[in-house]
Amino acid sequence: MSGGVEWALHCCVVLTASSRPVPAARLAELHDVSGSYLAKQLQALARAGLIHSVQGKSGGYALTRAPESISLLDVVHAVDGPGPAFVCTEIRQRGPLASPPEACTRACPIARAMSSAEKAWRAALAAVTIADLARDVAADSGPEALPGVSAWLTGDSAG
Amino acid sequence: MSGGVEWALHCCVVLTASSRPVPAARLAELHDVSGSYLAKQLQALARAGLIHSVQGKSGGYALTRAPESISLLDVVHAVDGPGPAFVCTEIRQRGPLASPPEACTRACPIARAMSSAEKAWRAALAAVTIADLARDVAADSGPEALPGVSAWLTGDSAG
DNA sequence: CTATACTCGGACATGATGAATCCGAGTATC
DNA sequence: GATACTCGGATTCATCATGTCCGAGTATAG
């Protein structure tokens, strides 16, 4: 799985705290990661409609929907692509003993089992929202953690 | 996910049909894939103890355990490695607002959610065995399909 | 209204990992 | 005891993730 997923998730969680747009460079400095590369992940989130960008002097990124309506699955699909991890190449239809196409009305059993497992994975991701993550962060690091991040994001970097 | 997982699973299913060792080259010809590369996947399965190799003139690969006691998770772990797909790099402990190490007694909420999803995925894979796949193949392609493959594997390639 | 400074957006190098291949070590057969 | 066939690891190539850069566009300030 792409490592950018972690960055994107953290960005979504901190964007929960601030209602004003936050520049990508500020998010990168907060997480101590490459700003140029984080921009790519944020662009992917913007293409998926999860966040929207505002240009100009006081522009940046902000969440499009409410945090309760953004699931982890949405973020993973936006960054890593919606395609399944396991792709069936239909090797049962190849080779000297290839199954005739008429016998392949259903997906092959291997593809079915792998797809079922990925379905469970996606269901688990879809059941958790960005709001849930923000709540857990508050429970772990204290209720003042996210407001503090928000103040730093909108304030000066020297503070 | 590595594409070799599909090859390895198909090989495990067809090895169910033959109790005698099958050379890697024969398996590659059956599936019309690169024999040199399939060897790498079979070696990974052998290292994991799922199949065992016998050398010599009439050697090859054969299942070590009963098909009922080999789960899809075993095969995926053997080929793609047991490590989780999502790795937390602890970026919460980096940057100007890094969380102090004393506040990081538990894994960060994002890592927990991703780990939980992967746990569901692994559980789904662990619930399906190679024997289940063989049964599904018989249900799809008819009960004579796997014995036919077995006959081809042990017989001559010209037939 | 104009100039500016700051923002995003996509196009461009680089490195690591998967994919594919080859030749050498070892053993049951004849 | 020679042989022919097998596996096993070391090597090379392609692909995608990673990381970086400069140009297009807009709200602001004068």
CSV table of C-alpha atoms (C1' of nucleotides) in Angstrom, one decimal:
chain,number,residue,atom,x,y,z
A,1,MET,CA,0.0,0.0,0.0
A,2,SER,CA,1.2,3.5,-0.8
A,3,GLY,CA,2.8,5.3,2.1
A,4,GLY,CA,1.0,8.5,1.1
A,5,VAL,CA,-2.2,7.1,2.6
A,6,GLU,CA,-0.9,7.8,6.0
A,7,TRP,CA,-0.1,11.4,5.2
A,8,ALA,CA,-3.5,11.9,3.6
A,9,LEU,CA,-5.3,10.5,6.7
A,10,HIS,CA,-3.4,12.7,9.1
A,11,CYS,CA,-4.1,15.7,6.9
A,12,CYS,CA,-7.8,14.9,6.9
A,13,VAL,CA,-7.8,14.6,10.7
A,14,VAL,CA,-6.1,17.9,11.3
A,15,LEU,CA,-8.2,19.6,8.7
A,16,THR,CA,-11.1,18.7,10.9
A,17,ALA,CA,-9.9,21.2,13.5
A,18,SER,CA,-9.7,24.2,11.2
A,19,SER,CA,-12.7,25.6,9.3
A,20,ARG,CA,-10.4,27.9,7.3
A,21,PRO,CA,-8.3,26.7,4.3
A,22,VAL,CA,-4.8,25.5,5.2
A,23,PRO,CA,-1.9,25.7,2.7
A,24,ALA,CA,-0.2,22.4,1.7
A,25,ALA,CA,3.2,23.8,2.8
A,26,ARG,CA,1.8,24.4,6.3
A,27,LEU,CA,0.5,20.8,6.6
A,28,ALA,CA,3.9,19.5,5.4
A,29,GLU,CA,5.8,21.5,8.0
A,30,LEU,CA,3.4,20.3,10.7
A,31,HIS,CA,4.1,16.6,9.8
A,32,ASP,CA,7.8,17.2,8.8
A,33,VAL,CA,7.4,15.6,5.4
A,34,SER,CA,8.2,16.7,1.9
A,35,GLY,CA,5.8,19.5,0.9
A,36,SER,CA,6.2,18.9,-2.8
A,37,TYR,CA,5.1,15.3,-2.4
A,38,LEU,CA,2.4,15.9,0.0
A,39,ALA,CA,0.9,18.2,-2.6
A,40,LYS,CA,0.4,15.2,-4.8
A,41,GLN,CA,-1.6,13.4,-2.2
A,42,LEU,CA,-3.7,16.4,-1.5
A,43,GLN,CA,-4.4,16.8,-5.2
A,44,ALA,CA,-5.6,13.2,-5.3
A,45,LEU,CA,-8.0,14.0,-2.4
A,46,ALA,CA,-9.2,17.1,-4.3
A,47,ARG,CA,-9.8,15.1,-7.5
A,48,ALA,CA,-11.9,12.7,-5.5
A,49,GLY,CA,-13.9,15.6,-4.1
A,50,LEU,CA,-13.0,14.9,-0.4
A,51,ILE,CA,-11.3,18.2,0.0
A,52,HIS,CA,-11.5,21.4,-2.1
A,53,SER,CA,-8.8,23.9,-2.9
A,54,VAL,CA,-9.1,27.6,-2.8
A,55,GLN,CA,-6.5,29.7,-4.6
A,56,GLY,CA,-5.2,33.1,-4.0
A,57,LYS,CA,-3.3,34.7,-1.1
A,58,SER,CA,-5.2,33.2,1.8
A,59,GLY,CA,-6.0,29.9,0.0
A,60,GLY,CA,-5.3,26.3,0.9
A,61,TYR,CA,-7.2,23.1,1.4
A,62,ALA,CA,-10.4,22.5,3.4
A,63,LEU,CA,-12.7,19.5,3.8
A,64,THR,CA,-15.6,19.5,1.4
A,65,ARG,CA,-18.0,17.4,3.5
A,66,ALA,CA,-18.6,16.9,7.2
A,67,PRO,CA,-16.0,14.7,8.8
A,68,GLU,CA,-18.7,12.2,9.8
A,69,SER,CA,-19.4,11.6,6.1
A,70,ILE,CA,-15.8,10.9,5.0
A,71,SER,CA,-14.8,7.3,5.6
A,72,LEU,CA,-11.3,5.8,5.6
A,73,LEU,CA,-12.3,3.9,2.5
A,74,ASP,CA,-12.9,7.2,0.7
A,75,VAL,CA,-9.4,8.4,1.5
A,76,VAL,CA,-7.7,5.1,0.6
A,77,HIS,CA,-9.6,4.9,-2.7
A,78,ALA,CA,-8.7,8.5,-3.5
A,79,VAL,CA,-4.9,8.0,-2.9
A,80,ASP,CA,-4.3,4.4,-3.9
A,81,GLY,CA,-7.0,4.1,-6.6
A,82,PRO,CA,-10.3,2.2,-6.4
A,83,GLY,CA,-9.0,-0.9,-8.1
A,84,PRO,CA,-8.7,-4.1,-6.1
A,85,ALA,CA,-5.3,-5.2,-4.8
A,86,PHE,CA,-5.8,-8.7,-6.3
A,87,VAL,CA,-6.5,-8.8,-10.0
A,88,CYS,CA,-7.5,-12.1,-11.6
A,89,THR,CA,-5.7,-12.6,-14.9
A,90,GLU,CA,-8.0,-15.5,-15.9
A,91,ILE,CA,-5.2,-18.0,-16.2
A,92,ARG,CA,-7.8,-20.8,-16.1
A,93,GLN,CA,-8.5,-19.8,-19.7
A,94,ARG,CA,-4.9,-20.2,-20.7
A,95,GLY,CA,-2.7,-23.2,-21.3
A,96,PRO,CA,-3.3,-26.6,-22.9
A,97,LEU,CA,-6.2,-27.4,-20.5
A,98,ALA,CA,-7.9,-24.0,-20.7
A,99,SER,CA,-11.4,-23.9,-19.4
A,100,PRO,CA,-13.8,-23.1,-22.3
A,101,PRO,CA,-15.3,-19.6,-22.1
A,102,GLU,CA,-18.8,-21.1,-21.7
A,103,ALA,CA,-17.7,-22.6,-18.4
A,104,CYS,CA,-16.6,-19.2,-17.1
A,105,THR,CA,-19.9,-17.6,-16.4
A,106,ARG,CA,-18.9,-16.9,-12.9
A,107,ALA,CA,-15.6,-15.5,-11.6
A,108,CYS,CA,-13.1,-18.2,-10.8
A,109,PRO,CA,-13.2,-19.5,-7.2
A,110,ILE,CA,-9.8,-17.9,-6.3
A,111,ALA,CA,-10.9,-14.5,-7.5
A,112,ARG,CA,-14.2,-14.9,-5.6
A,113,ALA,CA,-12.4,-15.7,-2.3
A,114,MET,CA,-9.9,-12.9,-2.7
A,115,SER,CA,-12.6,-10.5,-3.6
A,116,SER,CA,-14.6,-11.5,-0.6
A,117,ALA,CA,-11.7,-10.9,1.7
A,118,GLU,CA,-11.1,-7.4,0.2
A,119,LYS,CA,-14.8,-6.8,0.6
A,120,ALA,CA,-14.5,-7.4,4.3
A,121,TRP,CA,-11.4,-5.1,4.4
A,122,ARG,CA,-13.3,-2.3,2.6
A,123,ALA,CA,-16.3,-2.7,4.9
A,124,ALA,CA,-14.1,-2.3,7.9
A,125,LEU,CA,-12.6,0.9,6.4
A,126,ALA,CA,-16.0,2.2,5.4
A,127,ALA,CA,-17.3,1.8,9.0
A,128,VAL,CA,-14.7,4.3,10.3
A,129,THR,CA,-15.0,8.0,9.6
A,130,ILE,CA,-12.6,10.9,9.9
A,131,ALA,CA,-14.7,12.2,12.8
A,132,ASP,CA,-14.1,8.9,14.6
A,133,LEU,CA,-10.4,9.3,14.2
A,134,ALA,CA,-10.5,12.9,15.5
A,135,ARG,CA,-12.5,11.7,18.5
A,136,ASP,CA,-9.9,9.0,19.2
A,137,VAL,CA,-7.1,11.5,18.9
A,138,ALA,CA,-8.8,13.7,21.5
A,139,ALA,CA,-9.2,10.7,23.8
A,140,ASP,CA,-5.5,9.8,23.4
A,141,SER,CA,-3.8,13.2,23.5
A,142,GLY,CA,-6.3,15.3,25.4
A,143,PRO,CA,-9.2,17.5,24.2
A,144,GLU,CA,-6.8,20.5,23.8
A,145,ALA,CA,-4.6,18.8,21.2
A,146,LEU,CA,-6.6,19.4,18.1
A,147,PRO,CA,-7.5,23.0,18.9
A,148,GLY,CA,-3.8,23.6,19.5
A,149,VAL,CA,-3.0,22.2,16.1
A,150,SER,CA,-5.7,24.4,14.6
A,151,ALA,CA,-4.1,27.5,16.3
A,152,TRP,CA,-0.7,26.6,15.0
A,153,LEU,CA,-2.0,26.0,11.5
A,154,THR,CA,-3.7,29.4,11.2
A,155,GLY,CA,-1.1,31.3,13.2
A,156,ASP,CA,2.5,32.1,12.6
A,157,SER,CA,5.1,29.3,12.2
A,158,ALA,CA,7.4,30.9,14.7
A,159,GLY,CA,5.0,30.5,17.6
B,1,MET,CA,-0.5,-7.1,-4.1
B,2,SER,CA,2.0,-9.3,-5.9
B,3,GLY,CA,0.6,-11.0,-9.0
B,4,GLY,CA,2.5,-14.2,-8.1
B,5,VAL,CA,-0.1,-14.9,-5.4
B,6,GLU,CA,-2.6,-15.9,-8.1
B,7,TRP,CA,-0.1,-18.3,-9.6
B,8,ALA,CA,0.7,-19.8,-6.2
B,9,LEU,CA,-2.9,-20.3,-5.4
B,10,HIS,CA,-3.7,-22.0,-8.7
B,11,CYS,CA,-0.7,-24.3,-8.2
B,12,CYS,CA,-1.8,-25.3,-4.7
B,13,VAL,CA,-5.3,-26.1,-6.1
B,14,VAL,CA,-3.9,-28.3,-8.9
B,15,LEU,CA,-1.4,-30.0,-6.5
B,16,THR,CA,-4.5,-31.1,-4.6
B,17,ALA,CA,-5.4,-33.4,-7.4
B,18,SER,CA,-2.0,-35.3,-7.7
B,19,SER,CA,-0.4,-37.1,-4.9
B,20,ARG,CA,2.8,-37.5,-6.8
B,21,PRO,CA,5.4,-34.6,-7.1
B,22,VAL,CA,4.9,-32.3,-10.0
B,23,PRO,CA,7.8,-30.4,-11.6
B,24,ALA,CA,7.7,-26.6,-11.7
B,25,ALA,CA,8.1,-26.6,-15.5
B,26,ARG,CA,5.0,-28.7,-15.9
B,27,LEU,CA,2.9,-26.4,-13.7
B,28,ALA,CA,4.2,-23.4,-15.7
B,29,GLU,CA,3.2,-25.1,-19.0
B,30,LEU,CA,-0.2,-25.9,-17.6
B,31,HIS,CA,-0.9,-22.3,-16.8
B,32,ASP,CA,1.1,-20.8,-19.7
B,33,VAL,CA,3.3,-18.6,-17.5
B,34,SER,CA,7.0,-18.1,-17.2
B,35,GLY,CA,8.5,-21.2,-15.6
B,36,SER,CA,11.6,-19.4,-14.3
B,37,TYR,CA,9.4,-17.0,-12.4
B,38,LEU,CA,6.9,-19.5,-11.2
B,39,ALA,CA,9.9,-21.3,-9.6
B,40,LYS,CA,10.4,-18.3,-7.4
B,41,GLN,CA,6.9,-18.5,-6.0
B,42,LEU,CA,7.1,-22.2,-5.5
B,43,GLN,CA,10.4,-21.7,-3.6
B,44,ALA,CA,8.6,-19.2,-1.3
B,45,LEU,CA,5.9,-21.7,-0.7
B,46,ALA,CA,8.5,-24.3,0.1
B,47,ARG,CA,10.3,-22.0,2.5
B,48,ALA,CA,7.0,-21.5,4.3
B,49,GLY,CA,6.6,-25.2,4.6
B,50,LEU,CA,3.3,-25.3,2.6
B,51,ILE,CA,4.8,-27.5,-0.1
B,52,HIS,CA,8.0,-29.6,-0.1
B,53,SER,CA,10.3,-30.3,-2.9
B,54,VAL,CA,11.8,-33.6,-3.9
B,55,GLN,CA,14.9,-33.6,-6.2
B,56,GLY,CA,16.0,-36.1,-8.7
B,57,LYS,CA,14.7,-37.5,-11.9
B,58,SER,CA,11.0,-37.9,-11.0
B,59,GLY,CA,11.0,-35.0,-8.5
B,60,GLY,CA,8.9,-31.9,-8.2
B,61,TYR,CA,6.6,-30.2,-5.7
B,62,ALA,CA,3.9,-31.7,-3.5
B,63,LEU,CA,1.7,-30.4,-0.8
B,64,THR,CA,3.1,-30.9,2.7
B,65,ARG,CA,-0.1,-30.8,4.7
B,66,ALA,CA,-3.7,-31.8,3.9
B,67,PRO,CA,-5.5,-29.2,1.7
B,68,GLU,CA,-8.0,-28.7,4.5
B,69,SER,CA,-5.2,-27.3,6.8
B,70,ILE,CA,-3.8,-24.8,4.2
B,71,SER,CA,-5.6,-21.5,4.3
B,72,LEU,CA,-5.4,-18.7,1.7
B,73,LEU,CA,-3.7,-16.6,4.4
B,74,ASP,CA,-0.9,-19.1,4.6
B,75,VAL,CA,-0.3,-18.8,0.8
B,76,VAL,CA,-0.5,-15.0,0.8
B,77,HIS,CA,1.8,-14.7,3.7
B,78,ALA,CA,4.3,-17.1,2.1
B,79,VAL,CA,4.4,-15.2,-1.2
B,80,ASP,CA,3.9,-11.5,-0.3
B,81,GLY,CA,5.4,-11.7,3.2
B,82,PRO,CA,3.7,-11.5,6.6
B,83,GLY,CA,4.2,-7.8,7.0
B,84,PRO,CA,1.1,-5.6,7.1
B,85,ALA,CA,0.3,-3.5,4.0
B,86,PHE,CA,-0.1,-0.3,6.0
B,87,VAL,CA,2.9,0.7,8.1
B,88,CYS,CA,2.7,3.5,10.6
B,89,THR,CA,5.7,5.8,10.4
B,90,GLU,CA,4.7,7.6,13.6
B,91,ILE,CA,4.5,11.0,12.1
B,92,ARG,CA,2.6,12.1,15.1
B,93,GLN,CA,6.0,12.2,16.9
B,94,ARG,CA,7.5,14.4,14.2
B,95,GLY,CA,7.2,18.1,13.4
B,96,PRO,CA,6.9,21.2,15.7
B,97,LEU,CA,3.9,19.9,17.5
B,98,ALA,CA,5.1,16.3,18.0
B,99,SER,CA,3.3,14.3,20.6
B,100,PRO,CA,5.6,13.5,23.5
B,101,PRO,CA,6.6,9.8,23.6
B,102,GLU,CA,4.9,9.5,27.0
B,103,ALA,CA,1.5,10.2,25.3
B,104,CYS,CA,2.1,7.4,22.7
B,105,THR,CA,1.5,4.4,24.9
B,106,ARG,CA,-1.0,3.0,22.4
B,107,ALA,CA,-0.7,2.9,18.7
B,108,CYS,CA,-2.0,6.0,16.9
B,109,PRO,CA,-5.8,5.9,16.0
B,110,ILE,CA,-5.0,5.8,12.3
B,111,ALA,CA,-2.8,2.8,12.7
B,112,ARG,CA,-5.4,1.1,14.9
B,113,ALA,CA,-8.1,1.6,12.3
B,114,MET,CA,-6.0,0.3,9.4
B,115,SER,CA,-4.8,-2.6,11.5
B,116,SER,CA,-8.3,-3.5,12.4
B,117,ALA,CA,-9.3,-3.5,8.7
B,118,GLU,CA,-6.4,-5.7,7.8
B,119,LYS,CA,-7.3,-8.0,10.6
B,120,ALA,CA,-10.7,-8.5,9.0
B,121,TRP,CA,-9.1,-9.2,5.7
B,122,ARG,CA,-6.8,-11.8,7.2
B,123,ALA,CA,-9.6,-13.4,9.0
B,124,ALA,CA,-11.6,-13.8,5.8
B,125,LEU,CA,-8.5,-15.3,4.1
B,126,ALA,CA,-7.9,-17.6,7.0
B,127,ALA,CA,-11.5,-18.9,6.8
B,128,VAL,CA,-11.0,-20.4,3.3
B,129,THR,CA,-8.8,-23.4,2.7
B,130,ILE,CA,-7.3,-24.9,-0.5
B,131,ALA,CA,-9.7,-27.7,-0.1
B,132,ASP,CA,-12.6,-25.2,-0.3
B,133,LEU,CA,-11.2,-23.8,-3.5
B,134,ALA,CA,-10.8,-27.3,-5.0
B,135,ARG,CA,-14.4,-28.1,-4.1
B,136,ASP,CA,-15.6,-24.9,-5.8
B,137,VAL,CA,-13.6,-25.7,-8.9
B,138,ALA,CA,-15.3,-29.1,-9.1
B,139,ALA,CA,-18.7,-27.4,-8.7
B,140,ASP,CA,-17.9,-24.9,-11.5
B,141,SER,CA,-16.1,-27.0,-14.1
B,142,GLY,CA,-17.4,-30.4,-13.2
B,143,PRO,CA,-16.1,-33.2,-11.0
B,144,GLU,CA,-13.9,-34.6,-13.8
B,145,ALA,CA,-11.9,-31.4,-14.2
B,146,LEU,CA,-9.3,-31.8,-11.5
B,147,PRO,CA,-8.7,-35.5,-12.2
B,148,GLY,CA,-8.2,-34.6,-15.8
B,149,VAL,CA,-5.6,-32.0,-14.8
B,150,SER,CA,-3.9,-34.6,-12.6
B,151,ALA,CA,-3.7,-37.0,-15.5
B,152,TRP,CA,-2.2,-34.4,-17.7
B,153,LEU,CA,0.3,-33.4,-15.0
B,154,THR,CA,1.6,-36.9,-14.6
B,155,GLY,CA,1.2,-38.0,-18.2
B,156,ASP,CA,3.0,-36.8,-21.4
B,157,SER,CA,2.9,-33.2,-22.5
B,158,ALA,CA,1.9,-34.2,-26.1
B,159,GLY,CA,-1.4,-35.7,-25.0
C,1,DC,C1',-7.7,49.5,-12.0
C,2,DT,C1',-3.1,47.5,-11.6
C,3,DA,C1',0.7,45.2,-9.5
C,4,DT,C1',1.8,41.7,-6.4
C,5,DA,C1',2.5,37.8,-3.7
C,6,DC,C1',0.7,33.8,-2.6
C,7,DT,C1',-1.8,29.6,-3.8
C,8,DC,C1',-2.7,25.3,-6.5
C,9,DG,C1',-1.9,22.2,-10.7
C,10,DG,C1',0.4,19.2,-13.6
C,11,DA,C1',4.8,17.9,-16.0
C,12,DC,C1',9.6,16.1,-14.9
C,13,DA,C1',13.8,13.1,-12.6
C,14,DT,C1',15.1,9.4,-9.3
C,15,DG,C1',15.2,5.1,-6.4
C,16,DA,C1',13.3,1.0,-4.7
C,17,DT,C1',10.5,-3.0,-5.4
C,18,DG,C1',8.4,-6.5,-8.3
C,19,DA,C1',9.0,-9.3,-12.6
C,20,DA,C1',11.7,-12.2,-15.3
C,21,DT,C1',15.8,-14.8,-16.4
C,22,DC,C1',19.9,-17.5,-16.1
C,23,DC,C1',23.3,-20.9,-14.5
C,24,DG,C1',25.2,-23.9,-10.7
C,25,DA,C1',24.2,-27.7,-6.7
C,26,DG,C1',22.2,-32.1,-5.8
C,27,DT,C1',19.8,-36.6,-6.3
C,28,DA,C1',17.0,-40.7,-8.0
C,29,DT,C1',17.3,-43.2,-12.1
C,30,DC,C1',19.3,-46.4,-15.6
D,1,DG,C1',29.1,-45.2,-11.9
D,2,DA,C1',27.4,-42.1,-15.6
D,3,DT,C1',23.4,-39.5,-16.7
D,4,DA,C1',19.6,-36.7,-17.0
D,5,DC,C1',16.5,-34.4,-14.7
D,6,DT,C1',15.2,-31.7,-10.6
D,7,DC,C1',15.5,-27.6,-7.4
D,8,DG,C1',18.0,-23.3,-5.4
D,9,DG,C1',19.9,-18.9,-5.3
D,10,DA,C1',22.4,-15.0,-7.6
D,11,DT,C1',21.7,-11.6,-11.4
D,12,DT,C1',19.4,-8.3,-14.7
D,13,DC,C1',15.5,-5.6,-16.4
D,14,DA,C1',11.0,-3.0,-16.1
D,15,DT,C1',7.6,-0.7,-13.6
D,16,DC,C1',5.6,2.1,-10.2
D,17,DA,C1',6.0,4.7,-5.9
D,18,DT,C1',8.8,8.6,-4.3
D,19,DG,C1',10.5,13.1,-4.5
D,20,DT,C1',11.1,17.6,-7.0
D,21,DC,C1',10.4,21.4,-10.1
D,22,DC,C1',8.3,25.4,-12.6
D,23,DG,C1',4.1,27.5,-14.8
D,24,DA,C1',-1.3,28.9,-14.4
D,25,DG,C1',-4.5,31.3,-11.7
D,26,DT,C1',-6.7,34.2,-8.0
D,27,DA,C1',-7.7,37.1,-3.7
D,28,DT,C1',-5.4,40.8,-1.8
D,29,DA,C1',-3.2,45.5,-1.2
D,30,DG,C1',-2.2,49.8,-3.0
